CSV table of N, CA and C and ligand atoms in Angstrom, one decimal:
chain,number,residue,atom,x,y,z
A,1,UNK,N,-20.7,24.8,19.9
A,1,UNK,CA,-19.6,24.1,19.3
A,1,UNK,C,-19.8,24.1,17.8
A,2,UNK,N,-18.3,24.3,17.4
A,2,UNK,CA,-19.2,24.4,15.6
A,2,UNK,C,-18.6,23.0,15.4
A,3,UNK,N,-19.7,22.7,13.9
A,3,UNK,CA,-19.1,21.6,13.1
A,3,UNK,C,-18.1,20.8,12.5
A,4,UNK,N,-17.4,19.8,13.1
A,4,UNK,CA,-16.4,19.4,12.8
A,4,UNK,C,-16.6,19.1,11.3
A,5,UNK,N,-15.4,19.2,10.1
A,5,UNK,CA,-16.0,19.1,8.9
A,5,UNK,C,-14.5,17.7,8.3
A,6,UNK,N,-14.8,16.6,7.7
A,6,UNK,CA,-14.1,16.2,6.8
A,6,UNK,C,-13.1,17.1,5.8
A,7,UNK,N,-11.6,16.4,5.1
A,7,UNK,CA,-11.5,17.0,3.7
A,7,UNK,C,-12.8,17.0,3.0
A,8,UNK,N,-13.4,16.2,2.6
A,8,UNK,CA,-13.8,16.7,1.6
A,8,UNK,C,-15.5,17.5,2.1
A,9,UNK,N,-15.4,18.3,2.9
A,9,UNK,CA,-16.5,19.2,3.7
A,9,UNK,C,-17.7,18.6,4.4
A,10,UNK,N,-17.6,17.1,4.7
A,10,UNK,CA,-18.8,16.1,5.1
A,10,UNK,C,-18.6,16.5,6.8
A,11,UNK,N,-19.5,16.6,7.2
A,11,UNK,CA,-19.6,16.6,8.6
A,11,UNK,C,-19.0,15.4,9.3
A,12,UNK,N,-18.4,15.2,10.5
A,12,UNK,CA,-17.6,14.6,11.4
A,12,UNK,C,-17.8,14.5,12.3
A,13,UNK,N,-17.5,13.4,13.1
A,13,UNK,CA,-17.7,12.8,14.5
A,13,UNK,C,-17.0,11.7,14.8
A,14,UNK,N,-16.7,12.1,16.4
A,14,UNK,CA,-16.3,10.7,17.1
A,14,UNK,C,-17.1,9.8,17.6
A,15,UNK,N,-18.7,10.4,17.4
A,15,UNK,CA,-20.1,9.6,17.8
A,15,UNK,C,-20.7,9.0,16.6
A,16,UNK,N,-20.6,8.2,16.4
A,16,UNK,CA,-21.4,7.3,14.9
A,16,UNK,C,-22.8,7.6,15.1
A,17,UNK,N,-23.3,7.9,16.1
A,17,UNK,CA,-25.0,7.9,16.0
A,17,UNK,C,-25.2,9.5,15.6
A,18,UNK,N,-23.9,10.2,16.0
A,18,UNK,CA,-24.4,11.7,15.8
A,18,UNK,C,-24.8,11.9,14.4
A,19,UNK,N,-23.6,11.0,13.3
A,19,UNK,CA,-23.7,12.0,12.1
A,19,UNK,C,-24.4,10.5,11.2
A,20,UNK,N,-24.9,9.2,11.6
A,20,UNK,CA,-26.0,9.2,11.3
A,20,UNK,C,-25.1,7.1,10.2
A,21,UNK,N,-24.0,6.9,10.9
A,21,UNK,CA,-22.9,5.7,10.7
A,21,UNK,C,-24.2,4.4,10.9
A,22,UNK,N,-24.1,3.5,9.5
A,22,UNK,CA,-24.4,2.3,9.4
A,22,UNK,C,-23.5,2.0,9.0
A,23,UNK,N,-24.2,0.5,9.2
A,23,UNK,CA,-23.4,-0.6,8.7
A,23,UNK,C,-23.8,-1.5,7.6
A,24,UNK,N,-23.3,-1.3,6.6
A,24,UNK,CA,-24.0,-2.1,5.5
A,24,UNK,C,-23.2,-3.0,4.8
A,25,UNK,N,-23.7,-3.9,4.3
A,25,UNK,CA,-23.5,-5.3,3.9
A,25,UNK,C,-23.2,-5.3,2.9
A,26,UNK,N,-21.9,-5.9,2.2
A,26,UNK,CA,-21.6,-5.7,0.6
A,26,UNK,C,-22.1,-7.0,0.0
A,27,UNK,N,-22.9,-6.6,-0.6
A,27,UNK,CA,-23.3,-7.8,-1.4
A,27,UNK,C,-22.4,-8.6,-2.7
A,28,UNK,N,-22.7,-10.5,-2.3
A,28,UNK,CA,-21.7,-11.3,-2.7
A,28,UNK,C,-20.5,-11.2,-1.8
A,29,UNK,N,-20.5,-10.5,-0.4
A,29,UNK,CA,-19.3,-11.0,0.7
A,29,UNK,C,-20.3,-11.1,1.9
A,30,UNK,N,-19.1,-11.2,2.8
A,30,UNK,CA,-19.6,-11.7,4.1
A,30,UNK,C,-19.0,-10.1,5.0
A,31,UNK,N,-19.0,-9.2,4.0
A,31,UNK,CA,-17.7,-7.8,5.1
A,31,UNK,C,-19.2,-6.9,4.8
A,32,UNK,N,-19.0,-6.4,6.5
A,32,UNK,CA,-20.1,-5.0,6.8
A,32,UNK,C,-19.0,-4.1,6.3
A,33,UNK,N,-19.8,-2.9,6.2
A,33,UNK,CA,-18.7,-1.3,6.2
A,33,UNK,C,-19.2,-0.5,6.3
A,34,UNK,N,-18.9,0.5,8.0
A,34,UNK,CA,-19.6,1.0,8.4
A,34,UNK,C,-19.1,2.6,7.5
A,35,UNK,N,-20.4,3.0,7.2
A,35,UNK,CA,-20.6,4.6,6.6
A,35,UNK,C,-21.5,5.5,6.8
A,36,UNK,N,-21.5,6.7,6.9
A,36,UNK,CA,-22.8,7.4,6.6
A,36,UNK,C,-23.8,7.0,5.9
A,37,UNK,N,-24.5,7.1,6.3
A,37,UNK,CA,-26.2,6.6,5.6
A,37,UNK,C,-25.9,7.4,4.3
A,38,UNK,N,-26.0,8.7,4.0
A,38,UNK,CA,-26.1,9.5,3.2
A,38,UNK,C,-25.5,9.1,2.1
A,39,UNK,N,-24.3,8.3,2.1
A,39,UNK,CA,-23.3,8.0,0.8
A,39,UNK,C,-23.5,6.6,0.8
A,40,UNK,N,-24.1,5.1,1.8
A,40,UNK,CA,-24.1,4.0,2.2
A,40,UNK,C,-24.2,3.1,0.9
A,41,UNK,N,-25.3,3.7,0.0
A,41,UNK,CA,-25.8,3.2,-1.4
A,41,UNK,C,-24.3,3.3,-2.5
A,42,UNK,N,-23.6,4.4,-2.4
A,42,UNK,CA,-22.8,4.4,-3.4
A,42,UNK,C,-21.5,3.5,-2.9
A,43,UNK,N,-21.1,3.9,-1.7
A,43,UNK,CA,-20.4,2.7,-1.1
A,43,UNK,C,-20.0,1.2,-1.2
A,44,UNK,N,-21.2,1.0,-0.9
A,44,UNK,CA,-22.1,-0.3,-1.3
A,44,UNK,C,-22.0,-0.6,-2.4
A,45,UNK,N,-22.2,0.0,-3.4
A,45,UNK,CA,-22.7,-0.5,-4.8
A,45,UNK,C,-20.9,-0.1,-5.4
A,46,UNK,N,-20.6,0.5,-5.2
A,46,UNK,CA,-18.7,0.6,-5.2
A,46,UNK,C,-18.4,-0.8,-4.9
A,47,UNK,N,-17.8,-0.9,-3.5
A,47,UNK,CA,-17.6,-2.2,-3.1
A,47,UNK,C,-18.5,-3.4,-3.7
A,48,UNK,N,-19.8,-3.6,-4.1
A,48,UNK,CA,-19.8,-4.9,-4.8
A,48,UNK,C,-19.3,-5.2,-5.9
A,49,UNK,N,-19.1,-4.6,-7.0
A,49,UNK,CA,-18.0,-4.0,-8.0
A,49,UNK,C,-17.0,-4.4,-7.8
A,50,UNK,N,-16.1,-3.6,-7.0
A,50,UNK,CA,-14.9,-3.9,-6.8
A,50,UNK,C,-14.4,-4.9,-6.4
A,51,UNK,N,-15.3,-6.1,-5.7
A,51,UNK,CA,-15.1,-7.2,-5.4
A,51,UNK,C,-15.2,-7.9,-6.4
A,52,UNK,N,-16.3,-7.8,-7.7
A,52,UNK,CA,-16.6,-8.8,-8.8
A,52,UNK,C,-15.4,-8.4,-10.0
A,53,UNK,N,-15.3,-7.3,-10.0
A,53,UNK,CA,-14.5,-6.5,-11.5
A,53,UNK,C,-12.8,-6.7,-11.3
A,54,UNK,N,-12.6,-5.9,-9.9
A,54,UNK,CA,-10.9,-6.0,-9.7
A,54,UNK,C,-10.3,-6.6,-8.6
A,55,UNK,N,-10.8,-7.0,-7.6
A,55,UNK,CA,-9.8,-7.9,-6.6
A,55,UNK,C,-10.9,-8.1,-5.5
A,56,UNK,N,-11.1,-9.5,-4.9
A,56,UNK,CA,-12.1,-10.0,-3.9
A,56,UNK,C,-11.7,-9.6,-3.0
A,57,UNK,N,-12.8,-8.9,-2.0
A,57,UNK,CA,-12.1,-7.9,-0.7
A,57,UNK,C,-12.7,-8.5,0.7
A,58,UNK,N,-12.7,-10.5,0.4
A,58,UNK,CA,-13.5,-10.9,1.2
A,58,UNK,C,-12.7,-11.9,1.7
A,59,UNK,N,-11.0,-11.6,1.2
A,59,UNK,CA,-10.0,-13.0,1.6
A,59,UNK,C,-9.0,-12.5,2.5
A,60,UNK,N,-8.5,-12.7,3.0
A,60,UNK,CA,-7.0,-13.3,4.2
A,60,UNK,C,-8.0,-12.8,4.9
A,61,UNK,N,-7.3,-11.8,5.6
A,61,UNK,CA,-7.5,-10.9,6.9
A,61,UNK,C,-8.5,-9.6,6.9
A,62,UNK,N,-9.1,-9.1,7.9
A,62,UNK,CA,-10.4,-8.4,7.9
A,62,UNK,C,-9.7,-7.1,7.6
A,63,UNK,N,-9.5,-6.1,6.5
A,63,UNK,CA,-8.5,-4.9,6.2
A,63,UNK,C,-9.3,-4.1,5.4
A,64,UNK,N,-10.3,-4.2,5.5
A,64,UNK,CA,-11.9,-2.9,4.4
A,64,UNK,C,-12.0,-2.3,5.7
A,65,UNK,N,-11.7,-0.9,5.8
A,65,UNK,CA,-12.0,0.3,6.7
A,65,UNK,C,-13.2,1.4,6.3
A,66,UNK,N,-14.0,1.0,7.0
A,66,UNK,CA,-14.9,2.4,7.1
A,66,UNK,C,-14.6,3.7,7.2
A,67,UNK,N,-15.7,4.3,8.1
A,67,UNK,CA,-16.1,4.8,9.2
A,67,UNK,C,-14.7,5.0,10.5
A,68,UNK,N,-14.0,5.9,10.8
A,68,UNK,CA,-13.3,5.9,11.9
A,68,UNK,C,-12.7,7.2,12.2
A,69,UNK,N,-12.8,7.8,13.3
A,69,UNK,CA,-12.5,9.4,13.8
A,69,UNK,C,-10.9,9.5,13.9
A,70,UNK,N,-10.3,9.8,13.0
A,70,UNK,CA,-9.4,10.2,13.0
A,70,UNK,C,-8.3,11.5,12.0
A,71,UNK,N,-7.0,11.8,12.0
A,71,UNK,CA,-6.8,12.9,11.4
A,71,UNK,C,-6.5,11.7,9.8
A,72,UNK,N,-6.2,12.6,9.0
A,72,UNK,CA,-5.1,12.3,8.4
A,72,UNK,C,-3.8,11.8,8.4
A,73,UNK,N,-3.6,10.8,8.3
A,73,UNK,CA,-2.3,10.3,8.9
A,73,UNK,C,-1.0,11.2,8.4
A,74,UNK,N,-0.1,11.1,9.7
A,74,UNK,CA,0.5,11.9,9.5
A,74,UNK,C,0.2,13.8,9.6
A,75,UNK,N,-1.0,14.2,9.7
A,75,UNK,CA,-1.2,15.6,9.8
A,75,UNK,C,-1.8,15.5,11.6
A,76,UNK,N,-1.7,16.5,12.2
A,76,UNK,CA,-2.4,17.1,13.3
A,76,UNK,C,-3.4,17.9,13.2
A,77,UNK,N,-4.1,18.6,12.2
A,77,UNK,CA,-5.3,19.1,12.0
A,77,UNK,C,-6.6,18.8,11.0
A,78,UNK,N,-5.6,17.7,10.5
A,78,UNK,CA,-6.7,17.4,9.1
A,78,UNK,C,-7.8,16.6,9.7
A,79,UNK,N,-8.8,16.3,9.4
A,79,UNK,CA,-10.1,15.3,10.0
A,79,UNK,C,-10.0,14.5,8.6
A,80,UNK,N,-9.6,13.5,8.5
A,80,UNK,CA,-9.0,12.3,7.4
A,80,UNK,C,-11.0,12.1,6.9
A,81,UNK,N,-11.2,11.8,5.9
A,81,UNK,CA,-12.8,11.7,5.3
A,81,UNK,C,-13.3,10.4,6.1
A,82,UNK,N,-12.2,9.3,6.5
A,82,UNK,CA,-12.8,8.6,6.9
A,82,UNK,C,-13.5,9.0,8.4
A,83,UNK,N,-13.5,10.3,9.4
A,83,UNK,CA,-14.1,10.2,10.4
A,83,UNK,C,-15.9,11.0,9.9
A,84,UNK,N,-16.0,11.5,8.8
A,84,UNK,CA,-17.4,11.3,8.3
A,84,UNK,C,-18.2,10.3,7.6
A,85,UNK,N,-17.4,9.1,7.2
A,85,UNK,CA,-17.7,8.1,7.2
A,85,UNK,C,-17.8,8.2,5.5
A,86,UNK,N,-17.7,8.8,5.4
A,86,UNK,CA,-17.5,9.4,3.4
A,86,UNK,C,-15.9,8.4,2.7
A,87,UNK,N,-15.6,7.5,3.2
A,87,UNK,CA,-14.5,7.0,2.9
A,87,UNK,C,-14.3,5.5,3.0
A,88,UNK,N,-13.4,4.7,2.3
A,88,UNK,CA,-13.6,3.2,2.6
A,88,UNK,C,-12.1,2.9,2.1
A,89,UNK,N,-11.1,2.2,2.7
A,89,UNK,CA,-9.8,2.0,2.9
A,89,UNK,C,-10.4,-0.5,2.1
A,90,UNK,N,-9.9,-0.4,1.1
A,90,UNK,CA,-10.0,-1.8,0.6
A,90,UNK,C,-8.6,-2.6,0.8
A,91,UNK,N,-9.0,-3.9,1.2
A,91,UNK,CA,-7.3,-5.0,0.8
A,91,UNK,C,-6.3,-4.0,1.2
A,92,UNK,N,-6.7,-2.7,2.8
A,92,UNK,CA,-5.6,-2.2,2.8
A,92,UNK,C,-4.1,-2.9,3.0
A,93,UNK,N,-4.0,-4.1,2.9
A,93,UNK,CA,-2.8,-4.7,3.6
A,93,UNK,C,-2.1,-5.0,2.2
A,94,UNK,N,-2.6,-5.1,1.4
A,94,UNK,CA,-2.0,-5.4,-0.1
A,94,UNK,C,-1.7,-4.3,-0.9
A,95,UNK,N,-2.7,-3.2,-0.3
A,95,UNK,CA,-2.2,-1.7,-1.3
A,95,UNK,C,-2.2,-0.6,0.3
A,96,UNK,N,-0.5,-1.0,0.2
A,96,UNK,CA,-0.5,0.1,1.7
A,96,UNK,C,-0.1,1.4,1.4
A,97,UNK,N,-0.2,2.5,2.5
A,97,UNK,CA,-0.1,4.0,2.0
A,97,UNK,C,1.4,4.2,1.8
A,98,UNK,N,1.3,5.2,0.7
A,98,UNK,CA,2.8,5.6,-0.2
A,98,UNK,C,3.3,4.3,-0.9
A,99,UNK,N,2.7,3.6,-1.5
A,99,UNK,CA,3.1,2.4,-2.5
A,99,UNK,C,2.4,2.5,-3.2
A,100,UNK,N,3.2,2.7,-5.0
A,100,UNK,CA,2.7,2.7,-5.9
A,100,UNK,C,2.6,1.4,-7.3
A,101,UNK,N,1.6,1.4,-7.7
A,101,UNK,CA,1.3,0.4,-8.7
A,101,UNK,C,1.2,-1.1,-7.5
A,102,UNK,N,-0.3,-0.9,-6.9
A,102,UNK,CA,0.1,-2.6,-6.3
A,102,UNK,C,-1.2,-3.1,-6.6
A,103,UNK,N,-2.0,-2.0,-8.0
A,103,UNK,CA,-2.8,-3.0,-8.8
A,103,UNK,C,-2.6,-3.7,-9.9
A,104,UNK,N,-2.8,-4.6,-10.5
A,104,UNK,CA,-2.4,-4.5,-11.6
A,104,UNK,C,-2.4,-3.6,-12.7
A,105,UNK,N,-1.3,-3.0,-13.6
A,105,UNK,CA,-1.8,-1.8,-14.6
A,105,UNK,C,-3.2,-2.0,-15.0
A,106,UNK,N,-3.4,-3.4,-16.1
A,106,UNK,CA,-4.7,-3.3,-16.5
A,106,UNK,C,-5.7,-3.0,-15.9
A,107,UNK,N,-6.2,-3.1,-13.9
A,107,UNK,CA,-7.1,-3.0,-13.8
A,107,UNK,C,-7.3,-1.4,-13.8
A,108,UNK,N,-6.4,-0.7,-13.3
A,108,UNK,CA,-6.4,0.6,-13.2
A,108,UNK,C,-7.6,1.7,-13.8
A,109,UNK,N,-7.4,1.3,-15.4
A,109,UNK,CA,-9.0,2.0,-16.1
A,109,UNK,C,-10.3,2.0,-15.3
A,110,UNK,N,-10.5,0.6,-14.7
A,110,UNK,CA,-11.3,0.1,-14.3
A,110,UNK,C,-11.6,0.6,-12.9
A,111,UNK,N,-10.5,0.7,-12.3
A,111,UNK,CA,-10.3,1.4,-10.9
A,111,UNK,C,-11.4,2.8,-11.3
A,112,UNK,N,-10.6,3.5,-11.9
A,112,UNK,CA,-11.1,4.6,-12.0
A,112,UNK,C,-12.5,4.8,-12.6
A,113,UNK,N,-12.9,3.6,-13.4
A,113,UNK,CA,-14.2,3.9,-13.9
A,113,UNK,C,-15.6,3.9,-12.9
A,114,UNK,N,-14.7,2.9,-12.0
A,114,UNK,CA,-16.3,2.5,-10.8
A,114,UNK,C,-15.7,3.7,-10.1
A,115,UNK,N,-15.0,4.0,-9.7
A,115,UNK,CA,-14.5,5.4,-8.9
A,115,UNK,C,-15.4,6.4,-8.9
A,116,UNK,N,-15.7,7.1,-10.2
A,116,UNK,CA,-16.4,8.0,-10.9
A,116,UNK,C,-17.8,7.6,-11.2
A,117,UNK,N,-18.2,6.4,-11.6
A,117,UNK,CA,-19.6,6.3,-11.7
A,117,UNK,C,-20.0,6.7,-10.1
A,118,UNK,N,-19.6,6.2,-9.0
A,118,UNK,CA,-19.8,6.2,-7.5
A,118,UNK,C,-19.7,7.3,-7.0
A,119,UNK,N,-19.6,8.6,-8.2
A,119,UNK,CA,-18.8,9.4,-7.3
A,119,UNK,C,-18.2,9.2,-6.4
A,120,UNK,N,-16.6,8.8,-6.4
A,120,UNK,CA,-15.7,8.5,-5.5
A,120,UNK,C,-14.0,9.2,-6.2
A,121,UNK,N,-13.7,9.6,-5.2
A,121,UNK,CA,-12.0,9.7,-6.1
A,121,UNK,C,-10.9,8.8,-5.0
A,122,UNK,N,-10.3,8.6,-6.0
A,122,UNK,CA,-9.5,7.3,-5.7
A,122,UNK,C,-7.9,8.0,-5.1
A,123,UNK,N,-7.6,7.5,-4.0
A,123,UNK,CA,-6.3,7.6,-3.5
A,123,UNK,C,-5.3,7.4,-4.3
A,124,UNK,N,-5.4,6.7,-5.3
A,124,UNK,CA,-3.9,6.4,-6.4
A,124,UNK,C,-3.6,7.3,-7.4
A,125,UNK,N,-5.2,8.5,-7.2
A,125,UNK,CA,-4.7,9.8,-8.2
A,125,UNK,C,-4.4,10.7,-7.5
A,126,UNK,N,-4.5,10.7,-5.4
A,126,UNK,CA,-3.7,11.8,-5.3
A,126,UNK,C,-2.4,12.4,-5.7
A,127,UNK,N,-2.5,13.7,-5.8
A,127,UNK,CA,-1.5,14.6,-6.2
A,127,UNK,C,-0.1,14.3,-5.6
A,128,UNK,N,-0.4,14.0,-4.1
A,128,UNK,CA,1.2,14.2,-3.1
A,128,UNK,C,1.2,12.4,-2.7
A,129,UNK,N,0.7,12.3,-1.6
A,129,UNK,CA,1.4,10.9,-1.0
A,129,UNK,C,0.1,10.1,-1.6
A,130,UNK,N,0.5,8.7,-2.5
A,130,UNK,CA,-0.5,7.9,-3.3
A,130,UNK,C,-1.1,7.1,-2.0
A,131,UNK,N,-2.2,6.5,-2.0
A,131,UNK,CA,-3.0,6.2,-1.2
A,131,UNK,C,-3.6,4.9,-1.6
A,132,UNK,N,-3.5,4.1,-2.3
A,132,UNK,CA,-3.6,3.1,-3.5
A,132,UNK,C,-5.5,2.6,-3.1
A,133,UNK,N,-5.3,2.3,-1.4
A,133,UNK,CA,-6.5,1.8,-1.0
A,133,UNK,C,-7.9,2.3,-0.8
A,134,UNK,N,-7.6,3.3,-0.8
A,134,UNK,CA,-8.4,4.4,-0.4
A,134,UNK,C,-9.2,4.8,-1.0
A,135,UNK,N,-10.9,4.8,-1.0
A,135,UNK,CA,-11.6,5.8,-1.9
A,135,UNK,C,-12.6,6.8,-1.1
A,136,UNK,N,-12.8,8.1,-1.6
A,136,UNK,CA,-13.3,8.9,-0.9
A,136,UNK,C,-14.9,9.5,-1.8
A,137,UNK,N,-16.2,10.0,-1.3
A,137,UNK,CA,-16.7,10.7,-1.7
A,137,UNK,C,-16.4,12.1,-2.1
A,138,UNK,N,-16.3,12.7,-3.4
A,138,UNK,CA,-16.0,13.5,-3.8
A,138,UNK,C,-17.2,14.6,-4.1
A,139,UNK,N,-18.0,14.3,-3.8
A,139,UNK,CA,-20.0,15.0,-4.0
A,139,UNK,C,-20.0,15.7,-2.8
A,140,UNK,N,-21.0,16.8,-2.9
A,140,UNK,CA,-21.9,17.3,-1.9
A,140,UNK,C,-23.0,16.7,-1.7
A,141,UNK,N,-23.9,17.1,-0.6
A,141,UNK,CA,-24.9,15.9,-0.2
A,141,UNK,C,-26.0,15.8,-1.8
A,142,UNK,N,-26.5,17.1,-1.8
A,142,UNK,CA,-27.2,17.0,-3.0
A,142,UNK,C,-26.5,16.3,-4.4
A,143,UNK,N,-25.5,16.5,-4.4
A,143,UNK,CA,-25.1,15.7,-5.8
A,143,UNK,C,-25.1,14.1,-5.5
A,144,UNK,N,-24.8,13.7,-4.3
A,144,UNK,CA,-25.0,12.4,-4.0
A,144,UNK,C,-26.6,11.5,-4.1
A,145,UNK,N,-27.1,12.4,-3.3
A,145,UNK,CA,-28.2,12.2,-3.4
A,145,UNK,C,-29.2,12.0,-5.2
A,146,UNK,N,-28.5,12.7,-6.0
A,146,UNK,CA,-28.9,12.9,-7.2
A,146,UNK,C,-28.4,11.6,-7.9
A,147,UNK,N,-27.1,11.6,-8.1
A,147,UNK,CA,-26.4,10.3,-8.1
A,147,UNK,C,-27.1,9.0,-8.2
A,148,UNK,N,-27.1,8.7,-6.6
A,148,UNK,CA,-27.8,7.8,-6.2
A,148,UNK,C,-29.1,7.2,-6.9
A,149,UNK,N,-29.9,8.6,-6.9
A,149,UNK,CA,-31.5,8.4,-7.3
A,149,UNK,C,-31.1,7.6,-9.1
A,150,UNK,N,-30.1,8.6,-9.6
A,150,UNK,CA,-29.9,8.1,-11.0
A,150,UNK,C,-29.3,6.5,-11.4
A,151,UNK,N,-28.5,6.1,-10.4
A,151,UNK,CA,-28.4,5.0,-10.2
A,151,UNK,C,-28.8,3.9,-10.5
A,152,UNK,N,-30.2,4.8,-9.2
A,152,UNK,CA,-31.3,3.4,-9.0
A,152,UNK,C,-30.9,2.6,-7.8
A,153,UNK,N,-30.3,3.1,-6.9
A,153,UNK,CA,-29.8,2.4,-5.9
A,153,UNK,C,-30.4,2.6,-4.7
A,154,UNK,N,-31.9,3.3,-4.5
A,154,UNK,CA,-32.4,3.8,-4.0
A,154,UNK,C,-32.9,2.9,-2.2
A,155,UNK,N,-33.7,1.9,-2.4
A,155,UNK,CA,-33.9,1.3,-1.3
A,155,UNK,C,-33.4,0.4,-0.6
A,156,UNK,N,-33.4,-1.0,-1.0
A,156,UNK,CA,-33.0,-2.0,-0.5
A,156,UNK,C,-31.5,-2.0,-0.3
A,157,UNK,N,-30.7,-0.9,0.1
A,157,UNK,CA,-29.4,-0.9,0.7
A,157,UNK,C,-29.4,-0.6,1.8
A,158,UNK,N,-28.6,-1.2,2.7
A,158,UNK,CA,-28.3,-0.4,4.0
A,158,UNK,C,-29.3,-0.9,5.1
B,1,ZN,ZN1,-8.4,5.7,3.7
């Protein structure tokens, strides 16, 4: 059987133990979010951020998406990043898919700056249908890995 692969070329599964899915704890909330171990640190360190700098993602209703086996919404062949677990959907109920500007302008810079430190790219710069909630790993394993180390985000995650 060959390898199911994410957009952005991460390995995939409908079995969380296969491709290696924790659950890790965003620090300063009370929200797990389940991910690949391999990216869990940048994730992590993304989302605590994102909770302190642009909008708390720890109020109303439980709407921070991991980890989940499915296509691309809307496509029949795409494997969406979230089923490699390379992906994290935030306050999806406040910034829902194909609605634009439902951050404030100002924080936007900001969006994009934790985006890119985390190596992450942000749903609100795709090209076709905006994605507002959405952030994805945009690294190969080794560049994450390097990332990470440079970080400093090394152990006590996850
Ligand atoms: Zn998403």
């Amino acid at each position: 059987m060959s390898q199911l692969k994410s957009q952005n070329n991460w390995i995939a599964s409908k079995d969380a133990a296969e491709i290696g899915i924790v659950s890790v704890p965003i620090e300063g909330t009370k929200i797990k979010v389940r991910c690949a171990e391999a990216v869990a640190p940048l994730i992590a360190g993304f989302c605590k951020e994102f909770h302190e700098l642009i909008e708390p993602i720890d109020e109303g209703q439980l709407d921070d998406w991991g980890w989940a086996f499915r296509n691309v919404r809307g496509s029949n062949d795409k494997l969406s990043n979230h089923s490699s677990g390379t992906a994290i959907d935030l306050n999806a109920t406040k910034h829902p898919l194909g609605k634009v500007g439902t951050f404030p302008p100002e924080k936007v810079p900001m969006i994009r700056a934790l985006a890119k430190k985390y190596g992450l790219r942000w749903g609100g710069d795709y090209k076709g249908r905006i994605d507002e909630m959405h952030f994805e790993i945009e690294l190969g394993e080794a560049k994450v890995a390097a990332l990470i180390g440079s970080l400093k985000l090394g152990d006590d995650n996850g």
